[in-house]
Amino acid sequence: MDALRKNIWLLFLLLVLSSTVLLISISVSRWNSLTEYYRVSQQGLAAQWFGAFSSILEQQEVILSLMGEDLLLRGADRPEDLRARLDDLMNLNPDFFSGFALISPQGEVLERTSNLDSDVTNILDAPEVRDSFAYALETDKMVLGRTYLTPRLVVPARKAIRNNQGEVIGVMTGALSVTGADGYFSQGHVLGRFNRVTILRSRDHYIQYATSDALVKNFHEQPMPPSAYGNLMQILQDVSEPASSGARSGLTSTAFRWDAGEERGMVRGVAIYHPRYEFWLISEIEDAFLIREFLEIFASYLLVLLAFTVSMYLLFRYIDRIEKGRRRELIFQANHDALTRLPNRNYLISTFDEWMHEKPAFSLLFIDLDSFKGINDNFGHSIGDGILVELAKRFRANTSHNELLVRHGGDEFVFLTAGSDRDQNEQRAAALIYQACDNIRAFNMTFSPGCSIGIARFPEHGAQLDELLRASDIAMYEAKKKRNSVASFRPSLEDHYLQRIRIEQLLRGAEERGEIYMTYQPQIDAAGQLHGVEALVRWRHPELGLIPPDQFIGVAEQSGGMGKLGNYIIDQSLGQIQTLCQRYKMQFKLSINISVRQFAEADFAEDFLKKLKNVGMPVHAVCLEITENLLIEDLEHFRGVLQTLHSAGVRIALDDFGTGYSSLSILRDLPIDELKIDKSFVSNIMSDDTSLKMVKNIINIGRIYEMAILAEGVETEAQRQILTDCGCDLFQGYLFARPMAIDALEKYIQDEASKPGPNVSIHSTT
Ligand code: C2E
Ligand code: CA
Ligand code: CA
């Protein structure tokens, strides 16, 4: 189709060319048939004229011979009734003949028909007659005289009458009237006004007769100029092949074309020569007429061609436009994302060179929506799509010509921004992005998805798109750690990144290889008794050694391995603790940390309750620790899951309380049983007044909502004292015990049980 588009105008040109060629060839053939038509018509006409004129002349010659002989040879005497007999003869053909006369060889008029009342007694006195009369005396045949006006135009014919000795004894003359109502040629038809028939005398080049009005007036007075006559004769001789036989056998018509002078221009016609009466019968048509006639036809052809060309042009233009539109659309599609209509990766790749060459420095922001997968999973893809579309619309509305926004994939966007002040640009871009993420409405719901932004700079962090993308991606992962934040690339992140990649690879299958195991950290109540344990996961790699959960939980979450790891943690903890409880016939609480990713999985609550049932652990003995950050991601969904668990009897603890974004309204809304004061507050509680205030606040909030308060990271007795004074119920920290493996925990329980005194005691279920 592309080739077609390229060639469509070539095709059009070809069409125009071939139709022009067609027009030319049709026109040429039309011209040929037109000239052929007029040639044949003229030929017929000339033959008709020639035949008719010849036969009347032959007839006249017979009449003149018979009449002359009759009048002159019968006796020496002239008959008395000579005039009466001439009159009789004339009356036989009153239409054609305008008179007869008998003339002596000396030119004296012996007798004439009574209609010819002339005082001419010797015709040799008339100069126009002299030549032909003299010629008549010399020859045997009838001789035509020059046409003259009497007042009608007449053609005189003379025939010398000879005695037995061959001497001329008189000349019989008859005048053929050629014009007028009953003139011989008055009936002579021509093809039209454009056609002229001429009878040209070959002896003296005078015109015997011509049909053209313009010439009729005086054609008989002047001979044809010798040069013109010569030219015409030359041409008639040169036309080697006679066009065809004339009407009468033995006579040939010759088609010719000659330059008839300025007035008439080129003329074409047919000529027939009469050798006896020595005249040319010529039918002519001016080329100008033929050209005019042809142009009329040609104009209609041209009009048709033009109409055809114009309609073809319109059609081709239409096709071309459609094709161009299609191409534009295809190019657009190839370079844009179908959902958001934003430029896509392809576009980024194809325009990146321009950015590199035109902008000395710019920043690339890699934007990744936090927990967009959760939105898709829980609300359906149409809502996810709606959010993306709205987000793209908002982004687009605020980007300037110095910026480019690209949908890089799923919930990832790339934002290029250039300008002199880079810090300011980056801030502007980040602010724009966060604004765009705020309060997006989709299907009557409002979402404010968080997003993590990684920034890399050209050219410091990479001279190629790949390098920049990688650097910004690394920075983005750094931002992801905190979620909903911005991080700029710095070389040290690269090490983290590489390590992260390494951890991701090594972590795969670590559960099966037995590298993952659980530790438990006791939680102590105000009375110093074991309240419960928090399950904390450990990974011991054969080469890397012990890797802290901070380093691999995030990796598992981001690489999609958290579901499996989380299940392993749950199974291990439930199994081990339940075994322990059964062995010692006692009951204490088990707290398990649950990652966002686990919560996002479908049927998490149902699966968890099933596991409890399978192990045989009482529902109220389990506490799930969730972080505040989990709540900002997708509150609606988590509320449902928490509600299910809570109504089944599972306790819910809010971990790291005070470090995140959760508001009081969230607390009121959710079924939370326990708040965990983050260890950062606890470690500063002695030195920092704000931390102390914060701790007091948390405890107050817990009271209001009737939640248990657990302080974690308690390392000193002093800390415990203050916390106790503030009203804290539960404690966890190195002051009491470090996290320990299950056999160590078993020993811990035994030790604690055997310890006397009120410090720590174990609730026994028995
Ligand atoms: P967290 O839930 O806040 O866990 C408490 C962390 O504080 C644990 O670190 C614990 O060893 C440490 N800790 C307890 N008492 C003290 C103390 O007195 N002083 C100090 N300095 N630290 C104390 P750990 O085990 O390295 O875990 C770090 C984080 O990793 C946890 O913070 C939790 O967010 C995550 N994590 C650990 N285990 C799991 C798990 O099984 N599942 C999930 N999803 N996350 C886990
Ligand atoms: Ca925890
Ligand atoms: Ca914590």
XYZ file of N, CA and C in Angstrom, residues 121-290:
510
model
N -20.458 43.526 -85.946
C -20.549 42.881 -87.252
C -19.357 41.985 -87.492
N -18.225 42.349 -86.873
C -17.044 41.464 -86.983
C -16.542 41.172 -85.572
N -16.586 39.884 -85.276
C -16.261 39.575 -83.876
C -14.784 39.717 -83.581
N -13.986 39.839 -84.635
C -12.559 40.026 -84.380
C -12.302 41.394 -83.751
N -13.346 42.240 -83.822
C -13.216 43.540 -83.174
C -13.204 43.407 -81.645
N -13.821 42.332 -81.173
C -13.846 42.131 -79.704
C -12.583 41.376 -79.286
N -11.712 42.020 -78.536
C -10.399 41.405 -78.254
C -10.505 40.094 -77.480
N -11.485 40.000 -76.597
C -11.575 38.783 -75.764
C -11.970 37.567 -76.586
N -12.404 37.797 -77.803
C -12.905 36.687 -78.615
C -11.832 36.236 -79.623
N -10.961 37.198 -79.905
C -10.020 36.983 -81.011
C -9.227 35.683 -80.899
N -8.671 35.448 -79.782
C -7.812 34.261 -79.574
C -8.521 32.964 -79.881
N -9.667 32.823 -79.222
C -10.364 31.545 -79.339
C -10.919 31.363 -80.757
N -11.258 32.489 -81.382
C -11.765 32.383 -82.759
C -10.652 31.896 -83.674
N -9.480 32.483 -83.474
C -8.339 32.079 -84.292
C -8.024 30.604 -84.062
N -8.106 30.195 -82.797
C -7.809 28.787 -82.453
C -8.846 27.874 -83.088
N -10.116 28.329 -83.125
C -11.183 27.517 -83.713
C -10.924 27.289 -85.197
N -10.321 28.323 -85.820
C -10.043 28.167 -87.258
C -8.970 27.114 -87.481
N -8.082 26.963 -86.505
C -6.953 26.026 -86.655
C -7.306 24.583 -86.363
N -8.249 24.396 -85.495
C -8.473 23.027 -84.981
C -9.798 22.439 -85.419
N -9.818 21.143 -85.298
C -11.013 20.381 -85.693
C -12.087 20.406 -84.620
N -11.619 20.551 -83.388
C -12.565 20.379 -82.291
C -13.272 21.686 -81.993
N -14.311 21.562 -81.192
C -15.023 22.743 -80.740
C -14.122 23.458 -79.737
N -14.088 24.782 -79.853
C -13.214 25.560 -78.979
C -14.081 26.434 -78.079
N -13.738 26.387 -76.784
C -14.485 27.231 -75.844
C -13.821 28.602 -75.809
N -14.654 29.630 -75.862
C -14.134 30.979 -75.739
C -14.167 31.412 -74.292
N -13.503 32.548 -74.008
C -13.529 33.053 -72.635
C -14.937 33.425 -72.239
N -15.261 33.259 -71.017
C -16.583 33.611 -70.504
C -16.729 35.132 -70.591
N -17.879 35.600 -71.004
C -18.099 37.055 -71.020
C -19.505 37.376 -70.574
N -19.737 38.660 -70.386
C -20.985 39.134 -69.784
C -21.857 39.742 -70.881
N -23.148 39.284 -70.988
C -23.940 39.756 -72.140
C -25.354 40.265 -71.903
N -26.006 40.480 -70.901
C -25.509 40.775 -69.563
C -25.304 39.548 -68.672
N -25.816 38.390 -69.193
C -25.539 37.230 -68.357
C -24.188 36.660 -68.723
N -23.630 35.861 -67.800
C -22.359 35.230 -68.124
C -22.606 34.095 -69.102
N -21.866 34.125 -70.165
C -22.027 33.040 -71.144
C -20.667 32.503 -71.526
N -20.691 31.226 -71.905
C -19.460 30.600 -72.388
C -19.662 30.353 -73.895
N -18.895 31.031 -74.685
C -19.070 30.807 -76.134
C -18.315 29.554 -76.581
N -18.885 28.835 -77.533
C -18.206 27.658 -78.074
C -18.199 27.807 -79.600
N -17.072 27.552 -80.187
C -16.982 27.750 -81.641
C -16.496 26.481 -82.305
N -17.109 26.252 -83.440
C -16.677 25.040 -84.176
C -16.511 25.450 -85.638
N -15.320 25.263 -86.156
C -15.085 25.604 -87.568
C -15.702 24.536 -88.469
N -16.396 25.017 -89.494
C -17.016 24.080 -90.439
C -16.149 24.086 -91.713
N -15.767 22.892 -92.108
C -14.865 22.794 -93.272
C -15.533 22.113 -94.439
N -15.096 22.529 -95.614
C -15.607 21.829 -96.823
C -14.791 20.580 -97.056
N -15.036 19.976 -98.158
C -14.363 18.689 -98.432
C -12.866 18.839 -98.574
N -12.466 20.049 -98.969
C -11.030 20.287 -99.125
C -10.382 20.621 -97.773
N -11.187 20.659 -96.819
C -10.656 20.951 -95.481
C -10.536 22.436 -95.210
N -11.090 23.278 -96.099
C -11.014 24.708 -95.844
C -12.165 25.143 -94.965
N -11.823 26.076 -94.105
C -12.875 26.579 -93.212
C -13.802 27.457 -94.011
N -15.083 27.138 -93.926
C -16.020 27.950 -94.677
C -16.900 28.785 -93.743
N -16.754 28.505 -92.531
C -17.516 29.320 -91.549
C -17.315 28.773 -90.147
N -17.689 29.570 -89.190
C -17.561 29.118 -87.798
C -18.930 29.212 -87.140
N -19.331 28.061 -86.622
C -20.631 28.010 -85.938
C -20.373 28.339 -84.454
N -21.107 29.255 -83.908
C -20.889 29.684 -82.516
C -22.160 29.505 -81.703
N -21.983 28.985 -80.567
C -23.146 28.875 -79.646
C -22.731 29.378 -78.274
N -23.593 30.152 -77.677
C -23.241 30.684 -76.338
C -24.033 29.954 -75.253
N -23.310 29.385 -74.355
C -23.955 28.619 -73.256
C -24.075 29.572 -72.073
N -25.318 29.814 -71.698
C -25.428 30.745 -70.563
C -25.193 29.956 -69.285
N -24.304 30.460 -68.472
C -23.907 29.669 -67.291
C -24.537 30.178 -66.010
N -24.955 31.435 -65.943
C -25.570 31.912 -64.696
C -26.972 32.405 -64.969
N -27.559 32.910 -63.967
C -28.942 33.360 -64.097
C -29.888 32.241 -63.761
N -31.174 32.567 -63.776
C -32.188 31.616 -63.328
C -32.116 30.324 -64.118
N -31.890 30.451 -65.460
C -31.866 29.235 -66.260
C -30.472 28.934 -66.762
N -29.445 29.541 -66.144
C -28.072 29.291 -66.562
C -27.671 27.856 -66.279
N -26.705 27.423 -67.032
C -26.319 26.010 -66.915
C -25.848 25.671 -65.500
N -25.038 26.545 -64.952
C -24.459 26.209 -63.649
C -25.316 26.628 -62.462
N -26.468 27.246 -62.777
C -27.288 27.701 -61.652
C -27.771 26.532 -60.804
N -27.801 25.354 -61.389
C -28.216 24.183 -60.631
C -27.017 23.431 -60.018
N -25.833 23.908 -60.400
C -24.637 23.161 -59.971
C -24.440 23.226 -58.464
N -24.539 22.062 -57.829
C -24.424 22.057 -56.375
C -22.974 21.953 -55.947
N -22.702 22.562 -54.838
C -21.375 22.377 -54.227
C -21.588 21.788 -52.830
N -20.467 21.430 -52.166
C -20.586 20.779 -50.844
C -21.033 21.777 -49.778
N -20.768 23.049 -50.083
C -21.140 24.084 -49.110
C -20.446 25.349 -49.520
N -20.679 26.377 -48.732
C -20.092 27.660 -49.112
C -18.572 27.589 -49.080
N -18.078 26.688 -48.309
C -16.622 26.559 -48.175
C -15.999 25.884 -49.397
N -16.837 25.304 -50.188
C -16.332 24.517 -51.315
C -16.469 25.365 -52.595
N -15.418 25.323 -53.384
C -15.472 26.125 -54.612
C -15.119 25.228 -55.789
N -15.926 25.351 -56.817
C -15.629 24.595 -58.036
C -15.224 25.618 -59.101
N -14.130 25.322 -59.730
C -13.594 26.241 -60.746
C -13.364 25.477 -62.037
N -13.704 26.125 -63.124
C -13.328 25.554 -64.426
C -12.278 26.495 -64.998
N -11.093 25.930 -65.147
C -9.951 26.759 -65.504
C -9.468 26.381 -66.910
N -9.343 27.391 -67.757
C -8.902 27.137 -69.135
C -7.396 26.923 -69.140
N -6.967 25.855 -69.783
C -5.534 25.589 -69.734
C -4.777 26.383 -70.800
N -5.442 26.869 -71.834
C -4.745 27.604 -72.913
C -4.321 28.996 -72.474
N -5.282 29.751 -71.889
C -4.940 31.129 -71.531
C -5.070 31.418 -70.044
N -5.339 30.357 -69.225
C -5.407 30.444 -67.758
C -6.549 31.319 -67.266
N -7.488 31.655 -68.176
C -8.674 32.380 -67.709
C -9.595 31.384 -67.015
N -10.358 31.900 -66.090
C -11.322 31.030 -65.410
C -12.603 31.030 -66.209
N -13.023 29.869 -66.570
C -14.231 29.752 -67.368
C -15.442 29.970 -66.468
N -15.307 29.394 -65.285
C -16.429 29.520 -64.357
C -15.917 29.246 -62.944
N -16.497 29.929 -61.988
C -16.163 29.668 -60.584
C -17.422 29.849 -59.742
N -17.596 28.970 -58.759
C -18.827 29.047 -57.963
C -18.750 30.110 -56.875
N -17.531 30.523 -56.568
C -17.413 31.450 -55.452
C -17.900 32.830 -55.852
N -18.812 33.402 -55.118
C -19.429 34.694 -55.395
C -18.380 35.792 -55.530
N -17.441 35.733 -54.632
C -16.459 36.797 -54.586
C -15.721 36.909 -55.920
N -15.547 35.788 -56.556
C -14.773 35.802 -57.787
C -15.652 35.928 -59.034
N -16.914 35.584 -58.898
C -17.781 35.543 -60.069
C -17.839 36.902 -60.767
N -17.784 37.953 -59.976
C -17.964 39.298 -60.529
C -16.984 39.612 -61.670
N -15.779 39.166 -61.449
C -14.816 39.599 -62.481
C -13.793 38.536 -62.859
N -14.133 37.315 -62.554
C -13.111 36.279 -62.820
C -12.768 36.181 -64.308
N -13.725 36.507 -65.136
C -13.528 36.306 -66.579
C -12.641 37.386 -67.180
N -12.357 38.434 -66.429
C -11.661 39.580 -67.015
C -10.141 39.420 -66.993
N -9.649 38.648 -66.035
C -8.192 38.526 -65.876
C -7.784 37.058 -65.943
N -6.665 36.792 -66.560
C -6.189 35.403 -66.467
C -5.623 35.173 -65.072
N -5.527 33.937 -64.715
C -4.895 33.604 -63.434
C -3.428 34.001 -63.534
N -2.866 34.629 -62.530
C -1.467 35.044 -62.641
C -0.598 33.846 -63.003
N 0.358 34.081 -63.910
C 1.136 32.946 -64.422
C 1.822 32.170 -63.298
N 2.308 32.887 -62.283
C 3.050 32.169 -61.234
C 2.107 31.223 -60.486
N 0.916 31.736 -60.169
C -0.044 30.905 -59.443
C -0.450 29.715 -60.295
N -0.708 29.997 -61.542
C -1.115 28.899 -62.434
C 0.002 27.876 -62.537
N 1.225 28.425 -62.704
C 2.381 27.534 -62.829
C 2.534 26.644 -61.611
N 2.385 27.269 -60.467
C 2.488 26.489 -59.222
C 1.485 25.362 -59.177
N 0.255 25.732 -59.486
C -0.825 24.744 -59.420
C -0.547 23.598 -60.380
N -0.111 23.958 -61.620
C 0.143 22.919 -62.610
C 1.299 22.030 -62.166
N 2.307 22.695 -61.561
C 3.462 21.944 -61.079
C 3.000 20.896 -60.065
N 2.145 21.340 -59.159
C 1.667 20.440 -58.106
C 0.834 19.325 -58.713
N -0.010 19.687 -59.674
C -0.862 18.653 -60.283
C -0.017 17.612 -61.010
N 1.099 18.074 -61.590
C 1.985 17.112 -62.257
C 2.722 16.254 -61.243
N 3.113 16.925 -60.131
C 3.910 16.216 -59.129
C 3.119 15.143 -58.419
N 1.816 15.358 -58.276
C 1.031 14.315 -57.614
C 1.049 13.112 -58.542
N 1.991 12.250 -58.224
C 2.288 11.184 -59.182
C 1.129 10.229 -59.364
N 0.529 9.916 -58.223
C -0.544 8.918 -58.324
C -1.892 9.614 -58.406
N -2.625 9.418 -59.421
C -3.977 9.976 -59.478
C -4.807 9.332 -58.379
N -5.603 10.150 -57.712
C -6.332 9.636 -56.561
C -7.249 8.485 -56.924
N -7.946 8.641 -58.022
C -8.770 7.512 -58.474
C -9.342 7.865 -59.854
N -9.958 6.926 -60.415
C -10.519 7.170 -61.751
C -11.692 8.131 -61.652
N -11.803 8.930 -62.616
C -12.935 9.861 -62.668
C -14.210 9.110 -63.005
N -15.276 9.862 -63.062
C -16.559 9.226 -63.341
C -16.570 8.618 -64.746
N -15.859 9.307 -65.627
C -15.844 8.756 -66.991
C -14.542 8.026 -67.214
N -14.616 6.916 -67.880
C -13.402 6.133 -68.059
C -12.417 6.923 -68.901
N -11.173 6.747 -68.585
C -10.148 7.456 -69.329
C -9.791 8.787 -68.705
N -10.665 9.283 -67.864
C -10.353 10.560 -67.220
C -9.917 10.285 -65.796
N -8.888 10.985 -65.386
C -8.432 10.734 -64.011
C -8.513 12.023 -63.208
N -8.949 11.820 -61.956
C -8.986 12.986 -61.069
C -7.719 12.955 -60.218
N -7.229 14.110 -59.912
C -5.991 14.199 -59.144
C -6.254 14.998 -57.873
N -5.930 14.370 -56.756
C -6.067 15.104 -55.494
C -4.809 15.921 -55.302
N -4.954 17.132 -54.799
C -3.775 17.990 -54.646
C -3.968 18.905 -53.456
N -2.874 19.517 -53.083
C -2.932 20.504 -52.011
C -1.926 21.565 -52.365
N -2.328 22.798 -52.382
C -1.390 23.851 -52.784
C -1.654 25.139 -52.056
N -0.631 26.007 -52.149
C -0.729 27.298 -51.473
C -1.385 28.272 -52.429
N -2.643 28.634 -52.151
C -3.411 29.442 -53.082
C -3.246 30.931 -52.817
N -2.192 31.274 -52.134
C -1.952 32.707 -51.902
C -2.432 33.155 -50.545
N -2.135 34.399 -50.270
C -2.381 34.926 -48.926
C -3.840 34.805 -48.492
N -4.718 35.172 -49.434
C -6.138 35.274 -49.070
C -6.745 33.924 -48.692
N -6.402 32.901 -49.448
C -7.061 31.608 -49.215
C -6.161 30.623 -48.471
N -4.900 30.898 -48.496
C -3.982 30.012 -47.785
C -3.886 28.656 -48.463
N -3.606 27.636 -47.640
C -3.485 26.289 -48.197
C -4.868 25.783 -48.561
N -4.892 25.133 -49.718
C -6.168 24.671 -50.247
C -5.971 23.233 -50.685
N -6.979 22.401 -50.465
C -6.850 21.030 -50.967
C -8.047 20.735 -51.868
N -7.806 19.921 -52.844
C -8.911 19.675 -53.761
C -8.644 18.534 -54.712
N -9.503 18.483 -55.710
C -9.419 17.422 -56.712
C -9.550 18.118 -58.072
N -8.720 17.716 -59.012
C -8.778 18.344 -60.336
C -8.912 17.280 -61.425
N -9.692 17.594 -62.440
C -9.822 16.667 -63.594
C -9.599 17.509 -64.875
N -8.799 16.953 -65.691
C -8.489 17.709 -66.927
C -9.284 17.184 -68.116
N -9.795 18.101 -68.905
C -10.490 17.693 -70.136
C -9.591 18.053 -71.313
N -8.988 17.045 -71.939
C -7.998 17.349 -72.977
C -8.633 17.922 -74.261
N -9.846 17.554 -74.500
C -10.439 18.019 -75.767
C -10.818 19.489 -75.665
N -11.503 19.805 -74.561
C -11.959 21.192 -74.426
C -10.984 22.028 -73.598
N -9.910 21.395 -73.211
C -8.767 22.065 -72.576
C -9.130 22.901 -71.357
N -9.747 22.226 -70.452
C -9.995 22.929 -69.180
C -9.756 21.969 -68.009
N -9.462 22.589 -66.884
C -9.359 21.845 -65.627
C -10.650 22.083 -64.866
N -11.208 20.998 -64.366
C -12.308 21.175 -63.435
C -11.758 20.916 -62.027
N -11.849 21.948 -61.228
C -11.188 21.866 -59.920
C -12.207 22.094 -58.812
N -12.194 21.196 -57.862
C -13.005 21.436 -56.644
C -12.013 21.664 -55.506
N -12.257 22.733 -54.735
C -11.284 23.081 -53.691
C -11.968 23.376 -52.353
N -11.260 23.060 -51.307
C -11.693 23.476 -49.958
C -10.483 24.080 -49.265
N -10.667 25.205 -48.619
C -9.539 25.817 -47.909
C -9.223 24.994 -46.651
N -7.932 24.831 -46.386
C -7.524 24.111 -45.161
C -8.100 24.778 -43.920
N -8.173 26.109 -43.991
C -8.689 26.848 -42.834
C -10.070 26.334 -42.436
N -10.889 26.013 -43.455
C -12.221 25.496 -43.139
C -12.125 24.139 -42.452
N -11.282 23.278 -43.052
C -11.127 21.936 -42.466
C -10.624 22.049 -41.031
